[in-house]
XYZ file of C-alpha atoms in Angstrom:
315
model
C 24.599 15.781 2.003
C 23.874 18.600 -0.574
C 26.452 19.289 -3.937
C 27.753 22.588 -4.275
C 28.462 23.875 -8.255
C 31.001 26.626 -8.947
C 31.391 27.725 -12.760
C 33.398 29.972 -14.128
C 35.733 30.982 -17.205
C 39.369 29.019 -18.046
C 41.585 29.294 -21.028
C 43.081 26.397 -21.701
C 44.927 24.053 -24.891
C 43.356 21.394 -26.520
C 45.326 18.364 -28.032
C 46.281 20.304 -31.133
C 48.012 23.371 -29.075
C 45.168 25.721 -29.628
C 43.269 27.819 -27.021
C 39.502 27.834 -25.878
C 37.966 29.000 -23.229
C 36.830 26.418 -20.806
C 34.125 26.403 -17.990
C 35.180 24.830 -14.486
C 32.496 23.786 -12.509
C 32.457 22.988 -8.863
C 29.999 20.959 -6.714
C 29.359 19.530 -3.055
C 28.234 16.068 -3.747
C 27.017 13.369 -1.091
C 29.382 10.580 0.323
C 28.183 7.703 -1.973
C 29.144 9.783 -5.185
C 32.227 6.885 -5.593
C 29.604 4.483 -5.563
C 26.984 6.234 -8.068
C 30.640 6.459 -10.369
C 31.531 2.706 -9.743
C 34.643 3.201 -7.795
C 33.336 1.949 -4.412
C 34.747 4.338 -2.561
C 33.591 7.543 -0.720
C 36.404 10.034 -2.425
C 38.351 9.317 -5.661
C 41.550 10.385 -6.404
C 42.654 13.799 -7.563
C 43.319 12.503 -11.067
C 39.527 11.837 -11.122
C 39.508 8.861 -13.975
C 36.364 7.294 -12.120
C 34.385 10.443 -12.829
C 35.929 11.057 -16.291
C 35.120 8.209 -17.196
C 31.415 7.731 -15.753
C 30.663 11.713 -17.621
C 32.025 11.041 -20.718
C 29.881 7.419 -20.422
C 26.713 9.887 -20.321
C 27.510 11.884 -22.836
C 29.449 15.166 -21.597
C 32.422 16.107 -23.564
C 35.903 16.122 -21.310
C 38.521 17.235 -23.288
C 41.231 16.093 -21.429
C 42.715 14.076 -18.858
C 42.474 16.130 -15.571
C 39.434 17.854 -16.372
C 37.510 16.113 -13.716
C 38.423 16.409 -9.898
C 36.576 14.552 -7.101
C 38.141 15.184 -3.668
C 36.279 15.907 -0.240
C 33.132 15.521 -1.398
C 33.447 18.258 -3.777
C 33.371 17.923 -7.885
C 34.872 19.956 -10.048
C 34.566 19.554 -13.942
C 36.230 21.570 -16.873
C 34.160 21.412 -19.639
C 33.181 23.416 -22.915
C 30.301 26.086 -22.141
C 28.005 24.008 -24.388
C 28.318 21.491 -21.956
C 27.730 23.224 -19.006
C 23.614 22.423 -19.645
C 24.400 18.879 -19.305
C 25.906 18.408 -16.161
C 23.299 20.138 -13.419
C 20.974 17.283 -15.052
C 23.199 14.264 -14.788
C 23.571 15.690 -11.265
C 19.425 15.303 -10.591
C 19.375 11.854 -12.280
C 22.064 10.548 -9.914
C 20.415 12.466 -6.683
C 17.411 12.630 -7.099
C 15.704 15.498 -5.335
C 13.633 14.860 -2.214
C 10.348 15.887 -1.087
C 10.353 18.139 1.662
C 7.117 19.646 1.808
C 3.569 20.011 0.103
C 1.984 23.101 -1.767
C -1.829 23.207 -2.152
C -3.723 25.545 -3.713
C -7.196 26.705 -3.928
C -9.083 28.731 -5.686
C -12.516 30.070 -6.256
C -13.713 31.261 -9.195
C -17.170 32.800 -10.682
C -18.855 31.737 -13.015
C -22.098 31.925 -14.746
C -24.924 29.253 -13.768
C -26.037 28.865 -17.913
C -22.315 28.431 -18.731
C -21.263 25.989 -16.275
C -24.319 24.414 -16.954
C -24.095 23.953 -20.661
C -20.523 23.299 -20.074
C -21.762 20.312 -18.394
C -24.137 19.045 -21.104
C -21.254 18.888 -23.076
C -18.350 17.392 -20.913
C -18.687 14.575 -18.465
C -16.458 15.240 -15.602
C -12.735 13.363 -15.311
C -10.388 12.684 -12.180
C -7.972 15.540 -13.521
C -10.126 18.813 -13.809
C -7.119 20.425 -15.501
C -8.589 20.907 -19.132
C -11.575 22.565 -17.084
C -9.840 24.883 -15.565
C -7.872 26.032 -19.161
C -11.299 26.711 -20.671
C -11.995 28.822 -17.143
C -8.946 31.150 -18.203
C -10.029 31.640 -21.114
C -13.523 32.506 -19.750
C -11.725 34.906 -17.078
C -9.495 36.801 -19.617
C -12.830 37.291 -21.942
C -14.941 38.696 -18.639
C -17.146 35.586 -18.268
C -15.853 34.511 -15.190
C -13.926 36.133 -12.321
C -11.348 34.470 -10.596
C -12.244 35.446 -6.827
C -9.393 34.346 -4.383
C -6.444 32.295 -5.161
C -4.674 31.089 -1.782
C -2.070 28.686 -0.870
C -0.591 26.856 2.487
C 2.490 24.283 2.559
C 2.602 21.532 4.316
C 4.656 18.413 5.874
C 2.830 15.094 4.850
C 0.341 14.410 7.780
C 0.561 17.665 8.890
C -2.751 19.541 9.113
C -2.210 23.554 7.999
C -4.410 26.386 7.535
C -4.069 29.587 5.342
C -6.853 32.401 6.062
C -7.072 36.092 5.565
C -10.011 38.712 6.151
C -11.481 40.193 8.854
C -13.080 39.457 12.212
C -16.735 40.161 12.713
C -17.457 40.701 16.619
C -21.454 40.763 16.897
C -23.782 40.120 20.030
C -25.376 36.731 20.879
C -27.583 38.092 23.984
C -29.495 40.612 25.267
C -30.713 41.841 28.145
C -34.153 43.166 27.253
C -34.970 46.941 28.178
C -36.190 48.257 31.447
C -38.245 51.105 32.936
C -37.565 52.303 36.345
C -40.001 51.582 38.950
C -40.456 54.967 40.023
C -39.824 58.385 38.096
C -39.185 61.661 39.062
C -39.702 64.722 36.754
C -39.128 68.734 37.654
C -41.350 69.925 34.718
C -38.703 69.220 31.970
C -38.336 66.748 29.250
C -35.876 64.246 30.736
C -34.954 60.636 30.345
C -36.565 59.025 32.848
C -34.301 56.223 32.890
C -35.523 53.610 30.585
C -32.504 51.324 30.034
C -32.244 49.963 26.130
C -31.119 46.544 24.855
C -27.964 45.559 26.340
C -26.104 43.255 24.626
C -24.316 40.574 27.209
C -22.547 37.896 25.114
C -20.322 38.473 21.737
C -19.564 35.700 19.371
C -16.679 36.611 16.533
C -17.182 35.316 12.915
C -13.909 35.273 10.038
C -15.424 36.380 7.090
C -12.915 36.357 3.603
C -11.437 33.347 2.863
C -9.790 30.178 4.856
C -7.974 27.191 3.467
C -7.255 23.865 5.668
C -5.779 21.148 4.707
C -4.662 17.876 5.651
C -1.792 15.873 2.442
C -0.426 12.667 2.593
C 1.745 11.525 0.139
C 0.667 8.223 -0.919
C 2.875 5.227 -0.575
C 3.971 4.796 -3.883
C 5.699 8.861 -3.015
C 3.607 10.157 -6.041
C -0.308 10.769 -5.420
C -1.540 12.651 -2.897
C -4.689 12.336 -0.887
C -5.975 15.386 0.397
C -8.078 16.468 3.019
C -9.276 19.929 2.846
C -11.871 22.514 3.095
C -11.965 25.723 1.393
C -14.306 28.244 2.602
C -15.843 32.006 1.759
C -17.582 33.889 4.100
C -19.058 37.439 3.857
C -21.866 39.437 5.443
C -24.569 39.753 3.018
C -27.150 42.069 5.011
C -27.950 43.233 8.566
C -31.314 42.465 10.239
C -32.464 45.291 12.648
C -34.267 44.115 15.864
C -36.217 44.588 17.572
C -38.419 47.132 15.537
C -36.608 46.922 12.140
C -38.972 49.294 10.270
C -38.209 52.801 13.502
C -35.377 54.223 13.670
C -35.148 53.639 17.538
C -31.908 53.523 19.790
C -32.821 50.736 21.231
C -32.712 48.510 17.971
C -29.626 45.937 17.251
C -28.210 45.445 14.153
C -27.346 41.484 13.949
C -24.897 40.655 10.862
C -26.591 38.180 8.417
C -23.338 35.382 6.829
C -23.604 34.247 3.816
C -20.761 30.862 3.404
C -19.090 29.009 0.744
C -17.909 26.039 2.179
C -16.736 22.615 0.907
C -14.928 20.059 2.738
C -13.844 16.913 1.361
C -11.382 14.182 0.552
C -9.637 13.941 -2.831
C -6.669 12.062 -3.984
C -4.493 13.558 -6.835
C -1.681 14.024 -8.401
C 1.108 16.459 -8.292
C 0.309 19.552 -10.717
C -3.121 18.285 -11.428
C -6.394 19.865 -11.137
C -9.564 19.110 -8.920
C -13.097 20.397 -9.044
C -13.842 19.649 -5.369
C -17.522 21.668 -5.635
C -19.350 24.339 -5.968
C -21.497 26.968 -4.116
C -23.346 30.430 -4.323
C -21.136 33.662 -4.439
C -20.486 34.533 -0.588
C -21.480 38.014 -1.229
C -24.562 38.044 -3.629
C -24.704 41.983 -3.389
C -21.627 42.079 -6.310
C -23.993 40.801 -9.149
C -27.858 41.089 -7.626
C -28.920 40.660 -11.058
C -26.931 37.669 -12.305
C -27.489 34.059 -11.435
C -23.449 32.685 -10.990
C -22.142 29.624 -9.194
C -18.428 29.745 -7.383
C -16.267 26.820 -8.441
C -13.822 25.614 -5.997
C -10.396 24.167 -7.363
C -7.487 22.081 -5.552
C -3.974 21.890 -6.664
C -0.969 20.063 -4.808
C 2.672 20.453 -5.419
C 5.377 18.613 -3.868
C 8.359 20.598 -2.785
C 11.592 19.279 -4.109
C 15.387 20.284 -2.445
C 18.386 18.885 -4.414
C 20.949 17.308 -3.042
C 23.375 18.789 -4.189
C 24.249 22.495 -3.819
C 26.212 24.909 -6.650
C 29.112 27.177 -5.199
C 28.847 30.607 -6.167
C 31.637 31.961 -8.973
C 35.008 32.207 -8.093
């Protein structure tokens, strides 16, 4: 069951007669809240001296008897605004939120060969590529490297997804070859006598941009997370002209050359943590045909948290 939490503005007397304005916040909290209070029980009475109790115990100022409510699975707490802050955390330590889901990101990003390389010399590689990927912005905000394509996909634990975007290359596989007619008949003028070209008779279609697939599980201790995934970049670097590539002739073909960045692989992380999972040639080398770069690819996971409890909007 999620808690709902409704604040807003009171003016009420404190022990010595004077006023002060008071928050009141409300929340939906699950069945067992008597228990997480140490009452036993699923509600506690309107007079709320459980919960009174158990807040001021953590450190939240009540300022009177009253002041805390738990009825039908709802909570409601009058408090000073300075203690507002404290209460939404109490709330997560006694619910903790669960994990409903898994966010992984990839990205790919440019650099050059000599850098990475010296980089290397330096720097032996760790499990958690984070630090990496700090000196990376710093190369990306000074032009050194280019960040390429950042792209993202959630996920259920065990559940395989795919993120992709780009276009769809349709190019032919086959060909019939051409043909001149057995016979030809010409009146005196220039005419086609009927030679058939190369027709193309099967079509493959090729993604080029970027895909992301992915297969996390959330190890059984709930806090790494082993992933399976392969990032990929495809483009179409050239076109090779057949059958006489150096005529222009009608009856030539233009067949699209790829050119991929692929890695698949297994990793096992942790949540918020980088991994270098590879690296590969730029997908399209016509953007710097005079520099030598390398593409590194990056993995990130995040799990998805939902509280448990739920705030009410104001009253």
């Amino acid at each position: 069951m999620r808690l709902l939490f409704v604040c807003f503005a009171l003016v009420g007397l404190d022990s010595t007669g004077s006023s002060e304005e008071l928050s009141v916040l409300r929340f939906r909290v699950p069945s067992h809240f008597g228990e997480i209070i140490g009452s036993g029980t699923q509600a506690v009475g309107t007079d709320g001296n459980e919960a009174t109790n158990r807040l001021r115990a953590e450190g939240i100022a009540i300022p009177e008897e009253g002041s805390v409510i738990y009825q039908d699975g709802i909570l409601s707490v009058r408090c000073e605004p300075a203690q507002v802050a404290l209460v939404e955390p109490l709330l997560d330590l006694w619910f903790p939120p669960e994990v409903d889901g898994i966010i992984v990101t990839a990205e790919f990003i440019e650099v050059p060969h000599l850098d990475y390389s010296d980089w290397l010399f330096e720097n032996r590689f760790e499990s958690d590529a984070t630090r990496l990927r700090i000196i990376l912005a710093d190369w990306i905000r000074e032009g050194r490297a280019e960040l390429l394509e950042t792209v993202s996909v959630s996920s259920k634990s065990g559940q395989r997804s795919k993120a992709q975007s780009g276009e769809e290359i349709i190019y032919p596989t086959e060909m019939d070859p051409p043909e001149i007619p057995n016979e030809v008949t010409l009146s005196g003028k220039d005419a086609d006598p009927g030679v058939t070209y190369l027709s193309p008779t099967a079509f493959e279609t090729r993604d080029i941009g970027h895909t992301l697939e992915v297969d996390p599980v959330i190890g059984y201790d709930d806090t790494t997370i082993d992933l399976n995934l392969s990032p990929e970049l495809v483009n179409v670097s050239r076109f090779i002209r057949y059958p006489r590539p150096e005529e222009d002739d009608p009856s030539n073909v233009d067949f699209p050359v790829f050119r991929m960045a692929k890695v698949t692989t297994q990793v096992t992380t942790l949540p918020g943590r980088y991994q270098l999972i590879g690296s590969g040639r730029p997908a399209d080398l016509s953007r710097n045909p005079d520099e030598d770069t390398l593409v590194l690819f990056f993995a990130r996971a995040d799990l998805k948290k939902q509280r448990r409890w739920q705030r009410l909007a104001r009253q």
